[in-house]
Coordinates of N, CA, C and O in Angstrom, one line a residue:
X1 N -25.7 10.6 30.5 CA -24.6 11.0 29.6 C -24.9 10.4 28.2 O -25.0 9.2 28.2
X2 N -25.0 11.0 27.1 CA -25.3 10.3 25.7 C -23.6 9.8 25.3 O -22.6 10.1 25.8
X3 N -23.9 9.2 24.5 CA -22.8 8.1 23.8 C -22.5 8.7 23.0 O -23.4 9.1 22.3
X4 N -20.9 9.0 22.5 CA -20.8 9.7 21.6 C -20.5 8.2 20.3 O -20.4 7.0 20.3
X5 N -20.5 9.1 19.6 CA -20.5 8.4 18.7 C -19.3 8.8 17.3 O -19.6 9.7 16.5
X6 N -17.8 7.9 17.3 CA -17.4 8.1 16.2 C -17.4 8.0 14.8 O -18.2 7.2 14.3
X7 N -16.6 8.7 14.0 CA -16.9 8.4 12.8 C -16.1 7.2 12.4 O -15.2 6.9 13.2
X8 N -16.2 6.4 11.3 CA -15.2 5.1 11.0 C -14.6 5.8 9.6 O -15.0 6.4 8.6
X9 N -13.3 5.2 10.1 CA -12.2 5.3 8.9 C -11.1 4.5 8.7 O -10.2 4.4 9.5
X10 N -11.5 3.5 7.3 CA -10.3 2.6 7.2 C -10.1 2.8 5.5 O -10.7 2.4 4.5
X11 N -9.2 3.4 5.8 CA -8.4 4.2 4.4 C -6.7 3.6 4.4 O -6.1 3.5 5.4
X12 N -6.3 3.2 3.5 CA -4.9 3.5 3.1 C -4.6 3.7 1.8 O -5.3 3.4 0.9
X13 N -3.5 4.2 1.7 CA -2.9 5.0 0.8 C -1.4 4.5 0.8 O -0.7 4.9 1.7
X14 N -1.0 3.7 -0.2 CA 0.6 3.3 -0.6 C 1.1 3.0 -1.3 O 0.4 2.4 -2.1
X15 N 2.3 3.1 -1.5 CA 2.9 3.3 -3.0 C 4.1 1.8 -2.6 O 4.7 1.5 -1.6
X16 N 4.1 1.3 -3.7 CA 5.5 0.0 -3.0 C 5.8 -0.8 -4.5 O 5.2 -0.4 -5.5
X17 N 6.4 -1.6 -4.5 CA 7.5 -2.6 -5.6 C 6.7 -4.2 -5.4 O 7.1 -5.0 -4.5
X18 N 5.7 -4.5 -6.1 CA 5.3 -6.5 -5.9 C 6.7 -6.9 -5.7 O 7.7 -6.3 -6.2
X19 N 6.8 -8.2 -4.6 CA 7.5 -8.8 -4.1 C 7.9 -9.8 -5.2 O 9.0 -10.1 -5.5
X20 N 6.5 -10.3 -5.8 CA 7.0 -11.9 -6.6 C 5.4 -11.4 -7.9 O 4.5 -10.5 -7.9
X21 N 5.8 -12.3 -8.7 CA 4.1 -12.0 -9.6 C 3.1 -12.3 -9.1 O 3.0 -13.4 -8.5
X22 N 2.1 -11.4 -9.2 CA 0.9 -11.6 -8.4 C 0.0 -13.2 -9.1 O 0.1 -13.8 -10.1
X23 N -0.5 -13.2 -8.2 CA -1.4 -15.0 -8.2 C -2.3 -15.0 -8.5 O -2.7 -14.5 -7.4
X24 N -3.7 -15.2 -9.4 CA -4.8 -14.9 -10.0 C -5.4 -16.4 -9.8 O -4.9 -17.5 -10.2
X25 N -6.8 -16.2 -8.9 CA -7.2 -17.5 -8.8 C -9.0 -17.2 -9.4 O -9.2 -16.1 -10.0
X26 N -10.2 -18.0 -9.2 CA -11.0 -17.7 -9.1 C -11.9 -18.3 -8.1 O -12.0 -19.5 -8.1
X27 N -12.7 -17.6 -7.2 CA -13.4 -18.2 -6.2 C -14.2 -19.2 -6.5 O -14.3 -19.3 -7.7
X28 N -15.1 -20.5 -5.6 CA -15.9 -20.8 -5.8 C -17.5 -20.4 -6.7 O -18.4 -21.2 -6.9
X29 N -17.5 -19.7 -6.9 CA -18.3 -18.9 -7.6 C -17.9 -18.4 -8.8 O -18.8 -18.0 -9.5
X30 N -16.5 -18.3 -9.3 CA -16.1 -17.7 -10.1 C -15.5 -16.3 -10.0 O -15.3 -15.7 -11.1
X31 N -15.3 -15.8 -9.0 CA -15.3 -14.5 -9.3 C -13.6 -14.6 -9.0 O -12.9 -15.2 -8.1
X32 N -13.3 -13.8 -10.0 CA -11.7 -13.3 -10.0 C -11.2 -13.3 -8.7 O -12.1 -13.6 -8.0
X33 N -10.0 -13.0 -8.0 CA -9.4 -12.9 -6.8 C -7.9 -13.0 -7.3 O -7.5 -13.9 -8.0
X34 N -7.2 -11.6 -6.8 CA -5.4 -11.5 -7.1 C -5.1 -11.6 -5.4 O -5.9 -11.2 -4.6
X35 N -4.1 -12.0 -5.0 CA -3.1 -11.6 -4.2 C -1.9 -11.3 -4.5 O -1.7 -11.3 -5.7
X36 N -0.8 -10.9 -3.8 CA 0.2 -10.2 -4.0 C 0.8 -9.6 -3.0 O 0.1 -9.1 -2.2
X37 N 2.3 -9.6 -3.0 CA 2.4 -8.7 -1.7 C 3.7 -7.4 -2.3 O 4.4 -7.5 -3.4
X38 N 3.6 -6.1 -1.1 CA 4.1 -5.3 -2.0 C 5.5 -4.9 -1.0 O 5.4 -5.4 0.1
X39 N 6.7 -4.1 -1.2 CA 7.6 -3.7 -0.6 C 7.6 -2.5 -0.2 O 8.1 -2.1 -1.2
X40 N 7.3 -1.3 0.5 CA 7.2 -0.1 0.6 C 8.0 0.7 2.0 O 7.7 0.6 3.2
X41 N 9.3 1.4 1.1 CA 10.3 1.8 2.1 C 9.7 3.2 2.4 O 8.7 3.8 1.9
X42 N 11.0 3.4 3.5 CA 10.6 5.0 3.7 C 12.3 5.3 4.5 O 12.9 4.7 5.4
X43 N 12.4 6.6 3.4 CA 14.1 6.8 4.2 C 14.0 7.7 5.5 O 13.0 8.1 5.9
X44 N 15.0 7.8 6.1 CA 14.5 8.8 7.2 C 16.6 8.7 8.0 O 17.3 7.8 7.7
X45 N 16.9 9.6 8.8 CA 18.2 9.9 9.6 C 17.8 9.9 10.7 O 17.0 10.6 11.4
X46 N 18.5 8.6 10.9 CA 18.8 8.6 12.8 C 19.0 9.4 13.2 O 18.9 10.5 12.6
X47 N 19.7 9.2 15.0 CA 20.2 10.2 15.9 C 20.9 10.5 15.7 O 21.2 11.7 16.0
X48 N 22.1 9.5 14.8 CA 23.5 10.4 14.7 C 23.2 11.7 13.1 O 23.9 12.6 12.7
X49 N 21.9 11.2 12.5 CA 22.2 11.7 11.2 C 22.6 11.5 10.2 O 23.3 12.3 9.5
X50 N 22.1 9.9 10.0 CA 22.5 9.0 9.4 C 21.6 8.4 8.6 O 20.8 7.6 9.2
X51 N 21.6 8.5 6.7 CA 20.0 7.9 6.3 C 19.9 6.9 7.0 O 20.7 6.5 7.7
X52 N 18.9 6.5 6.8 CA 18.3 4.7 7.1 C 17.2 4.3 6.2 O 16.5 5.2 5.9
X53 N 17.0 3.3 5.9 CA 15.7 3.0 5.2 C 15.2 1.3 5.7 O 15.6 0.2 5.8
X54 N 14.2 2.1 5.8 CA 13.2 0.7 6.7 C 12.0 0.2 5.6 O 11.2 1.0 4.9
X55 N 12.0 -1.0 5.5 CA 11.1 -1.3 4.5 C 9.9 -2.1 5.0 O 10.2 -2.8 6.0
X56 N 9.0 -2.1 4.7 CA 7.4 -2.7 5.2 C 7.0 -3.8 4.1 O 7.1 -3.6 2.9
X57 N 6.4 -5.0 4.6 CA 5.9 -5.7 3.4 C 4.5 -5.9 4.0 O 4.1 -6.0 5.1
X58 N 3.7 -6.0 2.8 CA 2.1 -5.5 3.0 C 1.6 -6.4 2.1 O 2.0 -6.2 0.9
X59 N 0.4 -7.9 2.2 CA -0.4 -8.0 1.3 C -1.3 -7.2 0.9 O -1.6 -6.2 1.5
X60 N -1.8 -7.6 -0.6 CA -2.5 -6.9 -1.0 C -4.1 -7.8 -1.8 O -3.8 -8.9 -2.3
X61 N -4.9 -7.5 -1.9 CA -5.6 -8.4 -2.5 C -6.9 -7.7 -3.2 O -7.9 -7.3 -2.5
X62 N -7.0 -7.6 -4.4 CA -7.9 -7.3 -5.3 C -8.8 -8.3 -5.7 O -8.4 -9.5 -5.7
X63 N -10.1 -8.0 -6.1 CA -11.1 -8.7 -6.5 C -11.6 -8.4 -8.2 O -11.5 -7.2 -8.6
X64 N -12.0 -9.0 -8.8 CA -13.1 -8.5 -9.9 C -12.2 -8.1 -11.4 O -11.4 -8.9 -11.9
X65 N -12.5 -6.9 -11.8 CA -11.9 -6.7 -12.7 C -10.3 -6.1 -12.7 O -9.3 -6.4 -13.4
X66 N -10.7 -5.2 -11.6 CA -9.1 -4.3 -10.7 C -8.2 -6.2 -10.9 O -7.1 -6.1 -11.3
X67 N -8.5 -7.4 -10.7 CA -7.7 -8.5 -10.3 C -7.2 -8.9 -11.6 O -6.0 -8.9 -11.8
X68 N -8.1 -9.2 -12.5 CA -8.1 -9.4 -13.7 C -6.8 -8.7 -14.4 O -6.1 -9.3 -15.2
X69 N -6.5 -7.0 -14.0 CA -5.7 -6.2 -14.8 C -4.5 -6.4 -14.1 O -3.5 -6.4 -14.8
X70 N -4.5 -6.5 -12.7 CA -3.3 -6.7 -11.8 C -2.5 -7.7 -12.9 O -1.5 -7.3 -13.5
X71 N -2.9 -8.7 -13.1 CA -2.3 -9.8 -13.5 C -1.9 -10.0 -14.5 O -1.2 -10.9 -14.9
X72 N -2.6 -8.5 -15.7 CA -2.3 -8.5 -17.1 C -0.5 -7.4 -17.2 O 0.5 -7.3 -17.9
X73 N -1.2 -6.8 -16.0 CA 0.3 -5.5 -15.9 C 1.0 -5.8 -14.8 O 2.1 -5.5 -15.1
X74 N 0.8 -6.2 -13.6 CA 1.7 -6.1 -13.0 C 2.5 -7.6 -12.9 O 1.9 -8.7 -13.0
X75 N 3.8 -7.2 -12.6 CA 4.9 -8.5 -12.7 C 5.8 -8.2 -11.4 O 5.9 -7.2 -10.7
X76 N 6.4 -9.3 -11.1 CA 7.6 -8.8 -9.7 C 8.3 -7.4 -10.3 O 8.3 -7.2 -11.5
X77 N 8.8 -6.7 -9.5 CA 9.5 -5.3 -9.4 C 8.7 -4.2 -9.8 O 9.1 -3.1 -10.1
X78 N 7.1 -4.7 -9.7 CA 6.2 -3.0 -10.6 C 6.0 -2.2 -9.6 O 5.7 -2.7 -8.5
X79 N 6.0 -0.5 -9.9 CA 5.5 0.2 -8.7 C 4.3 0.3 -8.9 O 3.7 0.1 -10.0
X80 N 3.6 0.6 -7.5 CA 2.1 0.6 -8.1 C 1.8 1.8 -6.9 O 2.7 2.2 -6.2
X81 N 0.4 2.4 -6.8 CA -0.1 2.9 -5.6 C -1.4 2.6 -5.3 O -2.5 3.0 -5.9
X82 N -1.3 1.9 -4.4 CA -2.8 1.7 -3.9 C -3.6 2.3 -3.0 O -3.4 2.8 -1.9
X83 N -4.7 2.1 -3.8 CA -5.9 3.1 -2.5 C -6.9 1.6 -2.5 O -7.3 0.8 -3.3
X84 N -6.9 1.9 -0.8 CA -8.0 0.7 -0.1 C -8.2 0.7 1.3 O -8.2 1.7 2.0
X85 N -8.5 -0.6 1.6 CA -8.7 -0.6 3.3 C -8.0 -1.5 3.7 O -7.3 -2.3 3.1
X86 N -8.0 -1.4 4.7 CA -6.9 -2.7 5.7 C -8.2 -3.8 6.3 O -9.0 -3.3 7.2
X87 N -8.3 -4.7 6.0 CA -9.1 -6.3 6.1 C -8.5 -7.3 6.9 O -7.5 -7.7 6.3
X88 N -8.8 -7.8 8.0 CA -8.3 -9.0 8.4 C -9.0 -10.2 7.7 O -9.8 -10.1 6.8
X89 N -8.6 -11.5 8.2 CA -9.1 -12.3 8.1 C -8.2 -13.5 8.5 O -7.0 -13.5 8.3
X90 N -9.0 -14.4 9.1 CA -8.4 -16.0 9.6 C -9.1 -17.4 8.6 O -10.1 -17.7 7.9
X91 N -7.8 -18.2 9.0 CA -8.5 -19.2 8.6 C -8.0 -20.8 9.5 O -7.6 -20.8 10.6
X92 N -8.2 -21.5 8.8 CA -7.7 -23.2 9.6 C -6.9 -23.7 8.4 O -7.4 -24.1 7.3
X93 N -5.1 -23.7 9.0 CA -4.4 -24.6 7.7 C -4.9 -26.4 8.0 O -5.5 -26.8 9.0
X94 N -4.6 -27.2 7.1 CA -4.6 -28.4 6.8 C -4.4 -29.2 7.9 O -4.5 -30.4 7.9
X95 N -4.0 -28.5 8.7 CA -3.5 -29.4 9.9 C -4.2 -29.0 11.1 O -4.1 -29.7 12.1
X96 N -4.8 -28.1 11.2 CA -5.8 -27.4 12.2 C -5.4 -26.4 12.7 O -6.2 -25.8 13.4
X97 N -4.3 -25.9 12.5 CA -3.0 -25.0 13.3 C -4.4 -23.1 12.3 O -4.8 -22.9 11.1
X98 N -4.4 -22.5 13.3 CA -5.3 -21.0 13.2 C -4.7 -20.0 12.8 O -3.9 -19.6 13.6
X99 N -4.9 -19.5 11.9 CA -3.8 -18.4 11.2 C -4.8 -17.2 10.7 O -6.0 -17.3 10.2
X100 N -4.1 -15.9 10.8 CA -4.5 -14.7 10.3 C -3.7 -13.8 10.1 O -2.5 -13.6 10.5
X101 N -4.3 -13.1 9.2 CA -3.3 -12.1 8.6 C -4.2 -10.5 8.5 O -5.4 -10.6 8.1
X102 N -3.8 -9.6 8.7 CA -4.1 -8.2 7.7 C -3.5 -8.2 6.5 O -2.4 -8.6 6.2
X103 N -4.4 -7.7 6.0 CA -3.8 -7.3 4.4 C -4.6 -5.7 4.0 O -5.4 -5.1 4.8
X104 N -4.3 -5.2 2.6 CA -5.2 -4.2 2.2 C -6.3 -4.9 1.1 O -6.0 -5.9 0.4
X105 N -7.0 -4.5 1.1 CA -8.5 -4.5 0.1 C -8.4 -3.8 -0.8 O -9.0 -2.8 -0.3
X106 N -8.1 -3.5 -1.8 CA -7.3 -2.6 -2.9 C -8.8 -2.3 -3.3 O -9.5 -3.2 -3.7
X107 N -9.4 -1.2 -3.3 CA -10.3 -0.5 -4.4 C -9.7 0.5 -5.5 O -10.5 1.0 -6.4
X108 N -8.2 0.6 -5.5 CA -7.9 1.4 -6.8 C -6.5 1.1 -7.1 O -5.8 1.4 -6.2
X109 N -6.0 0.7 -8.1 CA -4.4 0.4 -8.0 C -3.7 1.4 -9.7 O -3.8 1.3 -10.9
X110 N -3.1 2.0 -8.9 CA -2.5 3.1 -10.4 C -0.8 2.4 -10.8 O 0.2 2.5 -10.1
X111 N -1.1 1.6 -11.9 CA 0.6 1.0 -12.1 C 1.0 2.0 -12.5 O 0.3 2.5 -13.4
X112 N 2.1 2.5 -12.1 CA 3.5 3.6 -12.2 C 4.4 3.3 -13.2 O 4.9 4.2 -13.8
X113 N 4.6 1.9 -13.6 CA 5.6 1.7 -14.5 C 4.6 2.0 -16.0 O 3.6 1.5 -16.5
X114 N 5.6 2.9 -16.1 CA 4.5 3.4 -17.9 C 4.0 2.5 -19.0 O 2.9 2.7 -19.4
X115 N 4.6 1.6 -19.5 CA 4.4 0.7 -20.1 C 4.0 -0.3 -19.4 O 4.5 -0.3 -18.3
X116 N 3.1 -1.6 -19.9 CA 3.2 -2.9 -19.3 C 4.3 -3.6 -18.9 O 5.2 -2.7 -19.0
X117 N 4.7 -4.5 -18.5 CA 6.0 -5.2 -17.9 C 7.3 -4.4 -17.7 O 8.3 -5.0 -17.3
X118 N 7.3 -3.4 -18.1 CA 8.6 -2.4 -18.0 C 9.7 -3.0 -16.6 O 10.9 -2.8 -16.7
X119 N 9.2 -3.5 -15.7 CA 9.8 -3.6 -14.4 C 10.4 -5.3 -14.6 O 11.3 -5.9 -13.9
X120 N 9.6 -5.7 -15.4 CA 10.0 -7.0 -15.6 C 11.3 -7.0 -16.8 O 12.2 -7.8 -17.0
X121 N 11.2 -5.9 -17.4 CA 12.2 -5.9 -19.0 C 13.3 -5.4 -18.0 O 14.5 -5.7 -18.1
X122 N 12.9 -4.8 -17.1 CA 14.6 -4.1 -16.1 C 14.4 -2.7 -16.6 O 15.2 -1.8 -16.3
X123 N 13.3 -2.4 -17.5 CA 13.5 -0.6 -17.6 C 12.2 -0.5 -16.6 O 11.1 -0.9 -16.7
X124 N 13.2 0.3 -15.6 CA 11.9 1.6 -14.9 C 10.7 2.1 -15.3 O 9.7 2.1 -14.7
X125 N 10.9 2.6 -16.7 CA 9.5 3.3 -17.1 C 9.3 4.5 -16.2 O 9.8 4.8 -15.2
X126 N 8.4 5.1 -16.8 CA 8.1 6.1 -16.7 C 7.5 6.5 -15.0 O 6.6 5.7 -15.1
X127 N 7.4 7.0 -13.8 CA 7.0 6.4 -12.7 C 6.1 7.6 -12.5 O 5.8 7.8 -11.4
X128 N 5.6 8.5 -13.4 CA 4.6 9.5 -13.1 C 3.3 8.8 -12.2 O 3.0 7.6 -12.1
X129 N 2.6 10.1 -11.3 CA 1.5 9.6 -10.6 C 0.3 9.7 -11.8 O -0.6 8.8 -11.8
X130 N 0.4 10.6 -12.6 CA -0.4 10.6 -13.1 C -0.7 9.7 -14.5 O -1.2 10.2 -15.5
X131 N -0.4 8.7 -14.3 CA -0.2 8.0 -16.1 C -1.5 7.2 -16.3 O -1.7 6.0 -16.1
X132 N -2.5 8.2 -16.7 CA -3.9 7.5 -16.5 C -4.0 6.7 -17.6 O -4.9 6.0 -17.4
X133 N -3.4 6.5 -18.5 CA -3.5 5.0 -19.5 C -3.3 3.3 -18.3 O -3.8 2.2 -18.4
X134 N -2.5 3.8 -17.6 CA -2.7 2.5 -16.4 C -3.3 2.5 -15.1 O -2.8 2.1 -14.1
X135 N -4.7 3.2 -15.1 CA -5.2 3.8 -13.8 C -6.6 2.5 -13.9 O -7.6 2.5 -14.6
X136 N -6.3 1.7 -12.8 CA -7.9 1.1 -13.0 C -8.5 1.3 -11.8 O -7.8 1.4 -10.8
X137 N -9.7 1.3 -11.8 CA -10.4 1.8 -10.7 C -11.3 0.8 -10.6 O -12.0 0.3 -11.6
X138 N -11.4 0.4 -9.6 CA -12.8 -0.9 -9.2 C -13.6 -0.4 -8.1 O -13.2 -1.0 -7.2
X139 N -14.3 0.3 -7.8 CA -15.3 0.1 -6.3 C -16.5 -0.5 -6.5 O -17.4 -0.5 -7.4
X140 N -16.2 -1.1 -5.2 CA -17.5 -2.1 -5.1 C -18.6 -1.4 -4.7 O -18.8 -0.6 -3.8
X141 N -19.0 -1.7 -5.4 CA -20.6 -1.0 -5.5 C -21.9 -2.0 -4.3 O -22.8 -1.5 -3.6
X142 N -21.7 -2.7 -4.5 CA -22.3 -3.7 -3.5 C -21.5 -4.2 -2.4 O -20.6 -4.9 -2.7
X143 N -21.7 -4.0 -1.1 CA -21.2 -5.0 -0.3 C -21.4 -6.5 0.5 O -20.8 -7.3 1.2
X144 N -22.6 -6.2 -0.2 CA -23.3 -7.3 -0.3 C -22.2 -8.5 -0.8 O -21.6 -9.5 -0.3
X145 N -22.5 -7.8 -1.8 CA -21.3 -9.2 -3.0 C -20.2 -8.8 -2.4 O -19.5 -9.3 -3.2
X146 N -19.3 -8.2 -1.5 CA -18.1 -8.0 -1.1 C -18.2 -9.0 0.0 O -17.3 -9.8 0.0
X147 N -19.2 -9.1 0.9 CA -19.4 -9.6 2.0 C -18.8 -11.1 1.8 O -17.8 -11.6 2.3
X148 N -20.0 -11.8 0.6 CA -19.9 -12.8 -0.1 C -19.0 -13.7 -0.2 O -18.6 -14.9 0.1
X149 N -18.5 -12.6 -1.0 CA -17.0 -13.1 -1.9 C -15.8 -13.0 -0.6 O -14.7 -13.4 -1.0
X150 N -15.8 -12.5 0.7 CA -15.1 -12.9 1.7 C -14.9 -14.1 2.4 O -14.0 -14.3 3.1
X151 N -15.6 -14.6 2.2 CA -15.8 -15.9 3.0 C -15.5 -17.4 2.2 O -15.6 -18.6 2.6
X152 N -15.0 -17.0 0.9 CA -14.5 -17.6 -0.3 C -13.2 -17.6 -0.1 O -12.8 -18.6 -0.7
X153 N -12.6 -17.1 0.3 CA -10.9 -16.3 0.2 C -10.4 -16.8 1.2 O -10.0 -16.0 2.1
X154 N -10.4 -18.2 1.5 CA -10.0 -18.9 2.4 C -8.9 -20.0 1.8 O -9.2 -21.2 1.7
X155 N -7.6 -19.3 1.2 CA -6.6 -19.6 0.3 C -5.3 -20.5 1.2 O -4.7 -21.5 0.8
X156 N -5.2 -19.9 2.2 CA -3.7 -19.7 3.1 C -3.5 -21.5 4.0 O -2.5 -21.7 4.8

């Protein structure tokens, strides 16, 4: 019997509100690194027919230049939508105790709030998908250097 063979897919796609201001550090090497975590609801009517809204909180973590802009535009309350992958990773806190988390790997983050800090002034802004004046796009072109720069990101 031959082995089949699937295809691999680790895609996400979401739209959500930063929790707190994102954290801009730099690896041992230097290379940029943001974290951040995001809020993303979704409404929906129970059985009786009744809205409800359930909310998800999601790290997020950018690298490079995409980290660099996170930090220049985005503030607590910004919308944003990200396109990436979902990444685990573990580590050993200070005390020996083993900890891991999923997060997303952000390769594209589009800020929604039209202006810079808008979310922080308390005005909304403009929340178009399309507002390519704040569209940054990073893919790694190497995974090599992705590989790398993972094993650096031992923050938690």
């Amino acid at each position: 019997m031959s082995e089949k063979k699937l295809p691999t897919l680790n895609r996400i796609f979401i739209v959500g509100n930063l929790t707190k201001d994102p954290e801009l550090r730099k690896t041992n090497s230097g290379v940029p690194v943001v974290n951040f975590r995001i809020a993303s609801s979704r409404r929906f009517r129970d059985s009786y027919g009744v809205w409800k809204e359930e909310v998800c909180y999601v790290g997020v973590v950018a690298w490079q230049k995409l980290a660099e802009a996170c930090k220049d535009y985005l503030f607590k309350g910004s919308a944003c939508f990200i396109e990436g992958e979902l990444q685990s990773r573990s580590w050993e806190t200070g005390d020996g105790a083993k900890r891991s988390m999923v997060e997303i790997h952000a390769h594209k983050i589009q800020f929604l709030d039209k202006k810079p800090g808008a979310a922080r002034d308390g005005d909304p802004g403009d929340t178009e998908y399309g507002a390519q004046e704040n569209d940054f796009n990073y893919e790694n072109g190497n995974e090599n250097e992705y590989e790398d720069m993972k094993g650096e990101h031992n923050d938690q």
